[in-house]
Amino acid sequence: MDTPNPSHATYYIPLPEQPSLDGSPATRRKPLKGFVVIVGSIIFLVSLVGLILNQSQEPSSTSPMPNNDDKPSSQKKSFSKRMPRGVAEGVSAKSNPSLFDDDEVSYNWTNAMLSWQRTSYHFQPEKNWMNDKKTDLPSMLIGFLKLRQILNASIFTGPLFHMGWYHLFYQYNPDSAVWGNITWGHAVSRDLIHWLYLPLALVPDHWYDINGVWTGSATRLPDGQIVMLYTGDTDESVQVQNLAYPANLSDPLLLDWVKYENNPVLVPPPGIETSEYRDPTTAWTGPDGTWRLTIGSRVNTTIGIALVYQTTNFTTYELLDGLLHAVPGTGMWECVDFYPVAINGSIGLDTSAGGPGIKHVLKASLDDTKLDHYAIGTYDPVKDKWTPDNPEEDVGIGLRVDYGRYYASKSFFDQYKKRRILWGWINETDTEIDNLSKGWASVQSIPRTVLFDNKTGTNILQWPVEEIESLRYNSAEFEKIVIEPGSIVPLDIGTATQLDIFAEFETELLASATEEEGYNCSVGAVDRSTLGPFGLLVLADDSLSELTPIFFRPTNTTNGTLTTYFCADETRSSLAPEVLKLVYGSSVPVLEDEKLSMRVLVDHSIVESFGQGGRRVITSRIYPTEAIYGAARLYLFNNATGVNVTATLKIWQLNSAFIHPFPLVDDI
Ligand code: DQQ
């Protein structure tokens, strides 16, 4: 990607409804002003007509999608309304409730549209359903491959001898693109980006897991042993915890797993519902040298809790008095994650780390809302209790791990690179029928490093693992592009479906800002105020019939403070009516000396957006019908009425990751 031709960044189109204001042109506009004004005016008029036509179909200013009734009958097909999968089986919903009644319609997807939705550098299985991962093995496994594997794994060369593998285990249905028959899929990677699929690791084949080998976590013991605890759904639909371990620790691929002969090792204790007891965490050591682990549940229907167990051998356990933590009103806690973070420092910590200079993050996936929440606090390793720093921002009522489509996240400590890595499951927001047509459902997020934000002291920082930068192959830089109030600036970057974008924004106030209260992202990008919104339009087509704004929205509150929101607006991301399209986001801390900044990863139907260095993250799941392949474009926009916005960007195109079956000898 070359540095863009200035003439491509010169015409202005308003985001909906508002014509461009006169004002100083973008920096790159000057050399070709006359020509640009003519071309720009033509494009502006054409676009304006298009927008007006489009607006005339809008049901509301914040949801300007074409009415489903306006679709030609050739684009309609029926699908059935059904209850979400998973709920009856005692886990969180694993499909979307239909947005329509039985006699309503779905978009007529072409194969080309559906194929485009498959991601290129996010992990997903070759086919079928996937949901959350297990906590991945907390180490790089260094060792030699068996000779037969070396000789036949022709994709590998010498360095393999000195390199380890990251293992990913994930909830998988080998038979279909909908949730059910849950087994453990398995893949390995040297760098968390390129993956090799391996045979299934654990399948439901005993009474104690016959209804599903559900979520679990690995713990590495000091002698190098690996133990895996996982939830099994029994033949009577009781949730129990089971133990498994690798059959051969000297196999770097850990192909074979053994289930402990006396499983289950834990059953629901008195007072705990048999269908609300799951997802054991990685274990950590207490001051007495014994292991602790926590399991999520709920009591009194609405109180989310984390139970703590103590063990020395992972086969027998003692349930400790009291709880690690409980929060009324948050419901069942799934996939609890509990880990230390260094208050000052740029490295991650082993799960057992403790002592001065360390805080602990407690995360729960709320079954009731399908949202991942966390809070930062202090862990008392003697009482085995965790206390939030700010009770008003407790688990489930405060911060979210990701404000978009993201659930059941889990972290692990990568001792090879001394970092904590977080993954989340990105579920679909289209229908099961669409998923069956595609033949697959769900994607894992890009693995993210997690650190405590010692500038704010109130949040974690999430950032894509550095290895993703190895996919960058072309870059374009845009210096100080001025985006006038009510305008859109196209960025000429070539193919815009696999991108890594870093953008900084500065504002120049043109009018005094009005005061406002009660803003939140939900009004979307068509909202206008003196100070915002402004940002990027990703996966947009030339006519702007589809677009997804990722934006900042500063607000000037009545008490004189400036609060900035970081948001993503999916409402016009797709012409397909049945796709769930929401506006996501939250306020984001912006310190005095900081510019507004965002990093945005675009990978076909996934957009992961990191605001202010990863203080807030939003994952968008979108299904464009027009803004795909070579028709996908990237724009800057400024929908504020009273600020000029200056944007400086660096944009990389990303290669596809290599994600394929491992060429085991038996397959060759
Ligand atoms: N997924 C697993 C459960 C877990 C849920 C079942 C989270 O163990 O609670 O597939 O999505």
XYZ file of C-alpha atoms and ligand atoms in Angstrom:
679
model
C 0.000 0.000 0.000
C 1.591 3.249 -1.008
C 1.182 6.565 0.659
C -2.176 7.621 -0.664
C -2.648 10.047 -3.468
C -3.822 13.256 -1.836
C -6.609 13.640 -4.345
C -8.325 10.592 -2.902
C -8.737 12.111 0.514
C -10.469 15.230 -0.562
C -14.174 14.993 -1.007
C -16.581 15.394 1.795
C -19.847 13.616 2.282
C -21.929 14.140 5.362
C -22.729 11.167 7.553
C -26.507 11.083 7.421
C -28.535 14.213 6.925
C -26.045 16.955 7.567
C -24.512 18.689 4.542
C -20.870 19.679 4.717
C -20.160 23.006 6.247
C -17.888 25.461 4.611
C -14.588 25.528 6.350
C -10.924 24.906 6.021
C -10.199 21.954 3.764
C -8.300 18.821 4.736
C -4.548 19.136 4.574
C -4.370 16.902 1.544
C -6.997 18.871 -0.285
C -4.981 21.974 -1.032
C -2.915 21.071 -4.108
C -5.905 20.041 -6.186
C -8.498 22.348 -4.836
C -10.345 23.328 -8.030
C -10.541 19.864 -9.481
C -11.425 18.395 -6.181
C -14.195 20.823 -5.500
C -15.871 19.907 -8.823
C -15.416 16.158 -8.392
C -16.283 16.432 -4.761
C -19.440 18.351 -5.505
C -20.604 15.738 -8.012
C -19.893 12.903 -5.642
C -21.428 14.855 -2.825
C -24.651 15.391 -4.764
C -24.850 11.777 -5.871
C -24.187 10.632 -2.352
C -26.630 13.094 -0.910
C -29.374 11.776 -3.159
C -28.433 8.269 -2.137
C -28.448 9.192 1.491
C -31.757 11.002 1.250
C -33.293 7.958 -0.432
C -31.769 5.785 2.209
C -32.917 8.074 4.991
C -36.437 7.977 3.682
C -36.501 4.274 4.532
C -35.183 4.719 8.008
C -37.414 3.670 10.846
C -35.617 6.095 13.174
C -32.663 8.408 13.119
C -30.590 5.996 15.163
C -31.485 2.921 13.168
C -31.531 3.945 9.544
C -31.683 0.448 8.135
C -33.972 -0.221 5.210
C -37.297 -1.581 6.251
C -37.595 -5.301 5.759
C -40.969 -4.697 4.107
C -39.190 -2.855 1.330
C -37.178 -5.875 0.268
C -38.168 -7.460 -3.011
C -39.856 -10.784 -2.502
C -36.956 -12.501 -4.252
C -34.820 -11.552 -1.269
C -37.106 -13.098 1.292
C -37.061 -16.533 2.802
C -38.696 -17.895 5.906
C -37.037 -19.132 9.035
C -38.389 -20.354 12.296
C -38.477 -18.666 15.626
C -37.003 -20.839 18.342
C -35.686 -20.613 21.854
C -31.939 -20.162 22.062
C -29.965 -23.388 22.212
C -28.151 -24.241 25.453
C -30.604 -22.731 27.936
C -32.644 -25.895 28.427
C -29.407 -27.824 28.859
C -28.326 -25.594 31.723
C -25.803 -23.245 30.086
C -26.003 -19.799 28.608
C -27.746 -19.265 25.287
C -25.796 -20.631 22.360
C -27.887 -19.155 19.587
C -29.748 -15.933 19.021
C -33.417 -15.733 19.666
C -35.013 -14.992 16.329
C -35.728 -11.318 15.793
C -38.770 -12.170 13.744
C -41.903 -14.243 13.898
C -42.122 -17.476 11.957
C -43.671 -15.871 8.926
C -41.031 -13.217 8.611
C -38.048 -13.302 6.344
C -34.301 -13.601 6.109
C -31.872 -12.147 3.628
C -31.087 -14.153 0.516
C -27.409 -14.667 1.095
C -25.255 -15.688 -1.835
C -22.412 -18.141 -1.383
C -19.959 -15.347 -2.136
C -21.369 -13.216 0.689
C -21.280 -16.109 3.160
C -17.765 -17.139 2.145
C -16.538 -13.603 2.684
C -17.703 -13.712 6.316
C -15.111 -16.336 7.218
C -12.230 -14.639 9.007
C -8.649 -14.702 7.791
C -6.546 -14.273 10.893
C -8.885 -15.074 13.777
C -8.965 -18.661 14.982
C -11.939 -20.691 13.916
C -12.328 -24.412 13.205
C -12.535 -25.664 9.636
C -16.261 -26.111 10.041
C -19.106 -26.502 12.544
C -19.866 -24.900 15.877
C -17.336 -23.529 18.364
C -17.808 -21.693 21.630
C -15.550 -20.726 24.499
C -12.068 -22.076 24.982
C -10.544 -23.790 27.977
C -7.804 -21.923 29.727
C -4.965 -22.738 27.409
C -1.916 -24.499 28.657
C 0.052 -22.025 30.693
C 3.329 -22.608 28.989
C 5.213 -23.138 25.822
C 5.972 -26.818 25.593
C 9.554 -27.243 24.554
C 10.640 -30.581 23.217
C 11.436 -32.704 20.270
C 8.845 -34.102 17.982
C 8.664 -37.786 17.533
C 10.712 -38.785 14.516
C 7.696 -39.882 12.542
C 6.146 -36.464 13.015
C 9.272 -34.572 12.022
C 9.721 -36.583 8.879
C 6.181 -36.182 7.787
C 5.388 -32.678 8.909
C 6.887 -31.111 5.859
C 5.614 -27.652 6.655
C 8.105 -27.477 9.495
C 11.811 -27.014 9.304
C 14.674 -27.131 11.741
C 13.578 -24.342 14.109
C 10.771 -26.574 15.228
C 13.281 -28.413 17.371
C 13.713 -25.411 19.580
C 10.279 -24.006 19.626
C 7.287 -24.693 21.736
C 3.601 -24.854 21.069
C 0.632 -22.960 22.381
C -2.287 -25.285 22.803
C -5.863 -24.159 22.305
C -8.781 -26.311 23.401
C -12.243 -25.137 22.492
C -15.884 -26.109 22.880
C -16.792 -27.794 19.626
C -19.664 -29.626 17.983
C -18.063 -32.025 15.476
C -21.392 -32.680 13.801
C -23.040 -29.354 13.114
C -22.850 -25.572 13.020
C -25.149 -25.272 16.042
C -24.352 -25.874 19.722
C -24.614 -29.485 20.974
C -22.608 -32.683 21.460
C -19.881 -30.555 22.998
C -16.365 -31.981 22.768
C -12.936 -30.447 23.057
C -11.431 -29.329 19.778
C -7.664 -28.924 19.867
C -5.200 -26.809 17.907
C -1.583 -25.791 18.365
C 0.374 -22.747 17.395
C 3.898 -21.470 17.725
C 2.843 -17.832 17.847
C -0.872 -17.603 18.739
C -1.649 -16.491 15.172
C -0.954 -19.442 12.866
C -2.748 -22.602 13.999
C -2.754 -26.287 13.260
C -5.861 -28.307 13.959
C -5.324 -31.538 15.871
C -7.682 -34.454 16.531
C -10.357 -33.946 19.194
C -8.836 -33.934 22.667
C -11.787 -35.006 24.835
C -15.120 -36.423 23.727
C -18.309 -37.072 25.737
C -18.043 -40.821 26.315
C -18.583 -41.462 30.034
C -21.689 -41.142 32.214
C -20.102 -38.125 33.906
C -19.697 -36.110 30.685
C -21.981 -37.832 28.196
C -24.055 -34.664 27.783
C -21.031 -32.509 27.138
C -17.353 -32.001 27.879
C -17.710 -28.408 28.931
C -15.362 -25.642 29.945
C -12.274 -26.267 32.059
C -8.774 -25.072 32.798
C -5.244 -26.391 32.813
C -2.820 -26.156 35.696
C 0.866 -26.911 35.393
C 2.346 -28.464 38.532
C 5.913 -27.743 39.679
C 7.080 -31.182 38.501
C 5.886 -30.414 34.955
C 2.680 -32.444 35.146
C -0.387 -30.900 33.552
C -3.808 -31.385 35.064
C -6.994 -30.424 33.327
C -10.186 -29.910 35.283
C -13.360 -29.628 33.260
C -17.098 -29.591 33.755
C -18.988 -32.651 32.588
C -22.737 -32.713 32.063
C -23.778 -36.144 33.303
C -26.312 -38.610 31.970
C -28.749 -37.010 34.436
C -27.801 -33.450 33.433
C -25.902 -32.784 36.636
C -22.866 -30.543 36.335
C -19.771 -32.182 37.866
C -16.057 -31.509 37.673
C -13.736 -34.065 36.119
C -10.002 -34.557 35.913
C -8.003 -35.368 32.776
C -4.307 -35.370 32.023
C -2.023 -35.929 29.029
C -1.207 -39.562 28.301
C 2.308 -38.688 27.232
C 3.886 -35.504 28.531
C 6.854 -35.894 26.215
C 4.578 -35.436 23.203
C 4.659 -31.696 22.407
C 1.332 -32.010 20.630
C -0.376 -33.638 23.622
C -2.459 -35.696 21.272
C -3.771 -38.200 23.790
C -5.678 -37.430 26.958
C -6.673 -39.729 29.796
C -9.732 -39.223 31.963
C -9.156 -39.972 35.638
C -10.628 -43.328 36.556
C -12.513 -42.033 39.600
C -14.229 -39.117 37.922
C -16.082 -37.032 38.861
C -13.771 -35.414 41.388
C -16.322 -32.773 42.436
C -20.112 -32.771 42.572
C -22.451 -29.881 43.402
C -22.259 -29.217 47.169
C -25.411 -28.833 49.303
C -27.217 -25.603 48.498
C -25.885 -25.401 44.947
C -28.207 -26.186 42.056
C -27.041 -29.169 40.044
C -27.290 -27.196 36.820
C -25.449 -24.109 38.106
C -21.976 -25.363 38.955
C -19.336 -25.154 36.272
C -16.103 -24.015 34.671
C -13.252 -24.629 37.170
C -10.373 -22.142 36.953
C -6.652 -22.677 36.737
C -5.419 -23.440 40.266
C -3.066 -21.247 42.261
C -1.066 -21.981 45.393
C -1.972 -20.469 48.746
C 0.504 -19.451 51.483
C 0.214 -22.973 52.958
C 1.526 -24.418 49.692
C -1.724 -26.139 48.759
C -3.743 -25.459 45.633
C -6.875 -23.339 45.384
C -9.307 -23.050 42.528
C -12.649 -21.397 42.078
C -15.895 -22.475 40.409
C -18.787 -20.209 39.441
C -22.355 -20.690 40.601
C -25.296 -18.791 42.045
C -27.424 -18.892 45.163
C -30.929 -17.626 45.886
C -31.552 -17.448 42.143
C -29.875 -14.081 41.676
C -26.618 -13.942 43.650
C -23.588 -14.733 41.503
C -20.848 -16.473 43.482
C -17.356 -17.945 43.212
C -16.761 -21.015 45.418
C -13.201 -21.821 46.512
C -11.789 -25.321 46.817
C -8.493 -26.433 48.289
C -6.567 -29.501 47.104
C -3.160 -31.100 47.288
C -3.606 -33.766 44.627
C -6.463 -32.640 42.298
C -8.364 -35.817 43.090
C -9.726 -34.858 46.520
C -10.908 -31.383 47.487
C -12.145 -29.400 50.428
C -14.754 -26.687 49.912
C -13.559 -23.691 51.912
C -15.891 -21.778 54.197
C -17.305 -18.624 52.730
C -16.810 -17.542 49.156
C -14.110 -15.892 47.106
C -16.758 -13.298 46.263
C -20.499 -12.823 45.659
C -22.507 -10.065 44.010
C -26.293 -9.890 44.448
C -28.336 -9.447 41.299
C -25.728 -10.766 38.892
C -27.092 -14.310 38.490
C -25.099 -17.398 37.538
C -21.363 -16.811 37.037
C -19.895 -18.810 34.170
C -16.227 -19.086 33.213
C -14.857 -17.300 36.278
C -11.308 -16.068 35.753
C -9.078 -14.969 38.651
C -5.545 -13.701 38.209
C -2.928 -11.331 39.627
C -1.705 -8.174 37.899
C 1.375 -6.121 38.766
C 0.523 -2.578 39.876
C 3.716 -1.296 38.292
C 5.247 -3.319 35.544
C 4.855 -4.394 32.020
C 4.947 -8.148 32.450
C 2.209 -10.611 33.240
C 2.140 -12.741 36.381
C 1.813 -16.419 37.087
C -1.563 -17.283 38.583
C 0.064 -18.093 41.928
C 1.892 -14.748 42.231
C 0.973 -12.664 45.262
C 2.293 -10.181 47.775
C 2.947 -6.438 47.718
C 2.564 -4.568 44.452
C -0.076 -6.973 43.155
C -3.799 -6.642 42.638
C -6.193 -9.361 41.527
C -8.691 -9.298 38.689
C -11.913 -11.238 39.146
C -13.943 -11.860 35.998
C -17.323 -13.515 35.585
C -19.340 -14.261 32.477
C -22.922 -13.447 33.383
C -25.253 -16.187 32.224
C -28.249 -13.823 32.445
C -26.859 -11.148 30.133
C -24.122 -12.981 28.184
C -21.685 -10.251 29.168
C -18.163 -10.564 30.593
C -17.568 -8.309 33.577
C -14.474 -7.785 35.693
C -13.308 -5.759 38.641
C -9.927 -5.085 40.183
C -9.379 -5.710 43.868
C -7.361 -7.290 46.627
C -7.092 -10.967 47.391
C -6.582 -12.121 50.951
C -4.821 -15.479 50.528
C -5.341 -16.448 54.153
C -9.090 -15.905 54.212
C -9.428 -16.715 50.495
C -11.554 -13.664 49.953
C -11.361 -11.012 47.271
C -12.537 -7.428 47.805
C -13.150 -4.961 44.971
C -11.257 -1.658 45.067
C -14.505 0.129 44.315
C -17.686 -1.640 45.495
C -19.708 0.491 43.094
C -17.780 -1.063 40.240
C -18.001 -4.621 41.542
C -18.043 -7.695 39.279
C -21.149 -7.650 37.098
C -22.187 -4.092 37.873
C -19.153 -2.174 36.620
C -16.532 -2.668 33.960
C -16.848 -5.059 31.074
C -13.993 -6.975 29.507
C -15.306 -6.055 26.077
C -18.300 -3.860 25.356
C -19.241 -5.677 22.152
C -20.041 -9.215 21.108
C -17.681 -11.147 23.360
C -18.220 -13.774 26.041
C -16.731 -16.555 28.170
C -13.221 -15.128 28.117
C -10.352 -16.822 29.892
C -6.754 -15.866 30.486
C -3.572 -17.841 30.905
C -0.026 -16.988 31.904
C 2.434 -17.420 29.066
C 5.593 -18.149 31.008
C 7.665 -18.199 27.831
C 7.033 -14.507 27.129
C 6.078 -13.484 30.669
C 2.683 -12.181 29.756
C -0.943 -12.874 30.582
C -3.051 -13.552 27.557
C -6.788 -13.235 27.318
C -9.108 -14.818 24.792
C -12.815 -14.461 24.284
C -15.476 -16.203 22.290
C -17.138 -14.099 19.583
C -20.542 -15.547 18.945
C -22.583 -14.951 15.804
C -25.354 -12.370 15.639
C -27.043 -13.804 12.569
C -29.469 -16.722 12.642
C -28.916 -20.449 13.038
C -30.209 -20.935 9.511
C -27.522 -18.589 8.231
C -24.918 -20.455 10.277
C -26.033 -23.779 8.862
C -25.743 -22.286 5.376
C -22.207 -21.135 6.123
C -21.348 -24.445 7.774
C -19.663 -22.785 10.735
C -20.393 -20.559 13.696
C -18.218 -18.487 16.039
C -14.691 -17.184 16.142
C -12.103 -16.659 18.885
C -10.914 -13.112 19.495
C -7.345 -12.136 18.762
C -5.388 -13.125 21.875
C -4.783 -10.002 23.944
C -2.131 -9.219 26.515
C -3.533 -7.966 29.817
C -1.843 -5.484 32.119
C -2.975 -3.292 34.980
C -3.371 0.328 33.824
C -1.161 2.114 36.323
C -2.021 5.506 34.855
C -5.701 5.301 35.747
C -5.398 2.655 38.453
C -8.956 1.598 37.698
C -8.892 -0.730 34.703
C -6.926 -3.330 32.809
C -5.297 -2.669 29.445
C -5.895 -5.146 26.645
C -3.795 -5.141 23.506
C -3.453 -7.586 20.588
C -0.459 -9.905 21.056
C 2.613 -8.559 19.308
C 2.741 -11.583 17.020
C -0.144 -10.213 14.991
C 2.250 -7.608 13.635
C 3.968 -10.377 11.672
C 0.908 -10.367 9.396
C 1.419 -6.722 8.390
C 2.559 -6.412 4.810
C 1.716 -2.942 3.557
C 1.256 0.326 5.280
C -0.127 3.763 4.568
C 0.377 6.823 6.705
C -1.943 9.804 6.852
C -0.648 12.901 8.602
C -2.975 15.416 10.182
C -6.027 15.038 7.969
C -8.576 17.690 8.886
C -12.141 16.424 9.006
C -14.558 19.318 9.071
C -17.833 19.207 10.989
C -20.370 17.031 9.212
C -17.972 15.481 6.732
C -16.558 12.188 5.631
C -13.089 11.638 4.172
C -12.313 8.448 2.245
C -8.949 6.828 2.871
C -7.463 5.319 -0.223
C -5.817 2.182 1.119
C -6.791 -0.508 -1.361
C -8.391 -3.654 -0.024
C -10.024 -2.853 3.293
C -11.163 -6.193 4.686
C -8.024 -7.257 6.594
C -6.603 -4.237 8.385
C -4.690 -3.137 11.442
C -5.458 0.562 11.954
C -3.925 2.924 14.485
C -5.541 6.362 14.591
C -5.054 9.441 16.750
C -7.488 12.337 16.884
C -7.117 15.928 18.017
C -9.903 18.475 18.092
C -10.073 22.216 17.539
C -13.084 23.880 19.088
C -15.008 26.127 16.678
C -17.966 26.943 18.901
C -18.621 26.834 22.593
C -19.698 23.387 23.626
C -23.177 22.949 25.001
C -23.530 21.086 28.238
C -25.308 17.760 28.269
C -26.060 14.954 30.667
C -27.037 11.358 30.294
C -25.231 10.564 27.051
C -24.407 6.981 26.310
C -23.286 5.310 23.112
C -26.695 3.878 22.288
C -27.794 6.855 20.196
C -25.153 5.837 17.659
C -23.064 7.742 15.141
C -25.872 9.793 13.579
C -26.200 11.718 16.816
C -24.687 15.223 16.614
C -23.340 17.489 19.298
C -20.783 20.258 19.410
C -17.962 17.848 20.254
C -18.743 14.631 18.448
C -19.017 11.920 17.345
C -16.012 11.360 15.082
C -13.829 8.443 14.097
C -13.651 5.728 11.464
C -16.189 4.124 9.172
C -15.032 0.569 8.539
C -16.468 -1.924 6.058
C -18.367 0.785 4.205
C -19.261 0.689 0.531
C -18.970 3.559 -1.944
C -22.609 4.546 -1.621
C -22.522 4.265 2.184
C -25.432 1.854 2.108
C -23.460 -0.129 4.665
C -20.966 1.207 7.194
C -19.804 0.597 10.752
C -18.657 3.685 12.675
C -16.046 3.196 15.420
C -15.987 6.524 17.199
C -15.277 8.850 20.066
C -18.015 11.050 21.485
C -16.803 13.642 24.016
C -19.506 15.237 26.149
C -19.292 18.420 28.124
C -21.178 17.726 31.334
C -22.969 20.311 33.445
C -20.421 20.002 36.219
C -17.777 21.210 33.793
C -16.019 17.912 33.163
C -15.360 16.377 29.781
C -16.345 12.722 29.521
C -15.391 10.806 26.398
C -17.251 7.772 25.105
C -15.781 5.084 22.866
C -18.456 3.410 20.769
C -19.185 1.132 17.790
C -22.413 1.471 15.835
C -23.567 -1.640 13.970
C -26.999 -0.304 13.046
C -26.104 0.287 9.398
C -23.498 -2.473 9.092
C -25.637 -4.747 6.929
C -28.656 -4.608 4.663
C -29.678 -8.045 5.944
C -32.690 -7.486 8.200
C -32.415 -10.531 10.428
C -28.934 -9.732 11.684
C -28.721 -8.313 15.195
C -27.260 -4.803 14.981
C -26.492 -2.910 18.159
C -24.607 0.160 19.299
C -21.933 -0.720 21.823
C -19.542 1.224 24.010
C -18.823 3.046 27.225
C -17.046 6.044 28.640
C -13.274 5.741 28.459
C -10.709 7.430 30.707
C -8.689 10.056 28.825
C -5.870 11.648 30.816
C -4.912 15.279 30.471
C -1.848 14.881 28.284
C -3.374 12.225 26.035
C -4.678 12.385 22.475
C -7.690 10.282 21.657
C -6.498 7.058 20.059
C -7.911 3.828 18.771
C -6.563 0.649 17.271
C -8.965 -1.256 15.075
C -8.509 -4.751 13.670
C -10.744 -5.524 10.709
C -11.005 -9.165 9.677
C -13.979 -9.644 7.370
C -17.016 -10.034 9.651
C -15.115 -9.212 12.877
C -13.983 -5.760 13.977
C -12.044 -5.519 17.263
C -11.562 -1.944 18.474
C -9.223 -0.870 21.283
C -9.775 2.615 22.740
C -7.088 4.627 24.586
C -4.452 1.909 24.538
C -6.941 -0.834 25.376
C -8.758 0.745 28.349
C -11.970 -0.132 26.588
C -12.452 -2.768 23.881
C -15.410 -3.367 21.584
C -15.830 -6.414 19.358
C -18.300 -6.025 16.513
C -19.796 -8.950 14.608
C -21.088 -7.666 11.311
C -22.364 -9.137 8.082
C -22.206 -6.664 5.188
C -23.811 -7.571 1.896
C -22.320 -4.758 -0.241
C -19.181 -3.630 1.599
C -17.326 -6.869 0.972
C -14.316 -8.029 -1.044
C -12.967 -5.172 -3.195
C -16.019 -2.993 -2.468
C -15.108 -2.545 1.218
C -13.806 0.943 1.998
C -12.436 2.865 4.948
C -13.404 6.467 5.802
C -12.893 9.081 8.459
C -15.959 10.947 9.648
C -16.750 13.887 11.861
C -20.364 14.295 12.835
C -19.677 17.003 15.402
C -21.125 20.452 14.777
C -18.470 22.501 16.529
C -15.024 20.938 16.180
C -12.531 20.366 13.439
C -10.983 16.975 13.970
C -7.430 16.252 12.893
C -6.607 12.598 12.349
C -3.232 10.948 12.017
C -3.268 7.313 11.030
C -1.065 4.393 10.250
C -2.816 1.547 8.502
C -1.490 -1.877 7.649
C -3.003 -4.507 5.450
C -2.768 -7.910 7.090
C -1.991 -11.223 5.516
C -4.138 -14.224 6.273
C -2.920 -16.498 9.032
C -2.021 -20.084 8.243
C -4.752 -22.147 9.937
C -4.840 -25.725 8.710
C -4.912 -29.338 9.866
C -1.688 -30.615 11.335
C -0.227 -33.125 8.876
C -0.023 -36.048 11.267
C 1.561 -39.156 9.834
C -1.710 -41.062 9.679
C -3.195 -38.371 7.446
C -0.435 -38.437 4.845
N -20.033 -22.861 27.759
C -19.819 -24.163 28.298
C -20.073 -24.038 29.766
C -19.875 -22.611 30.001
C -20.473 -21.997 28.812
C -20.752 -25.121 27.614
C -20.066 -20.597 28.544
O -19.204 -24.843 30.522
O -20.476 -22.210 31.196
O -20.526 -25.142 26.220
O -20.443 -20.207 27.269
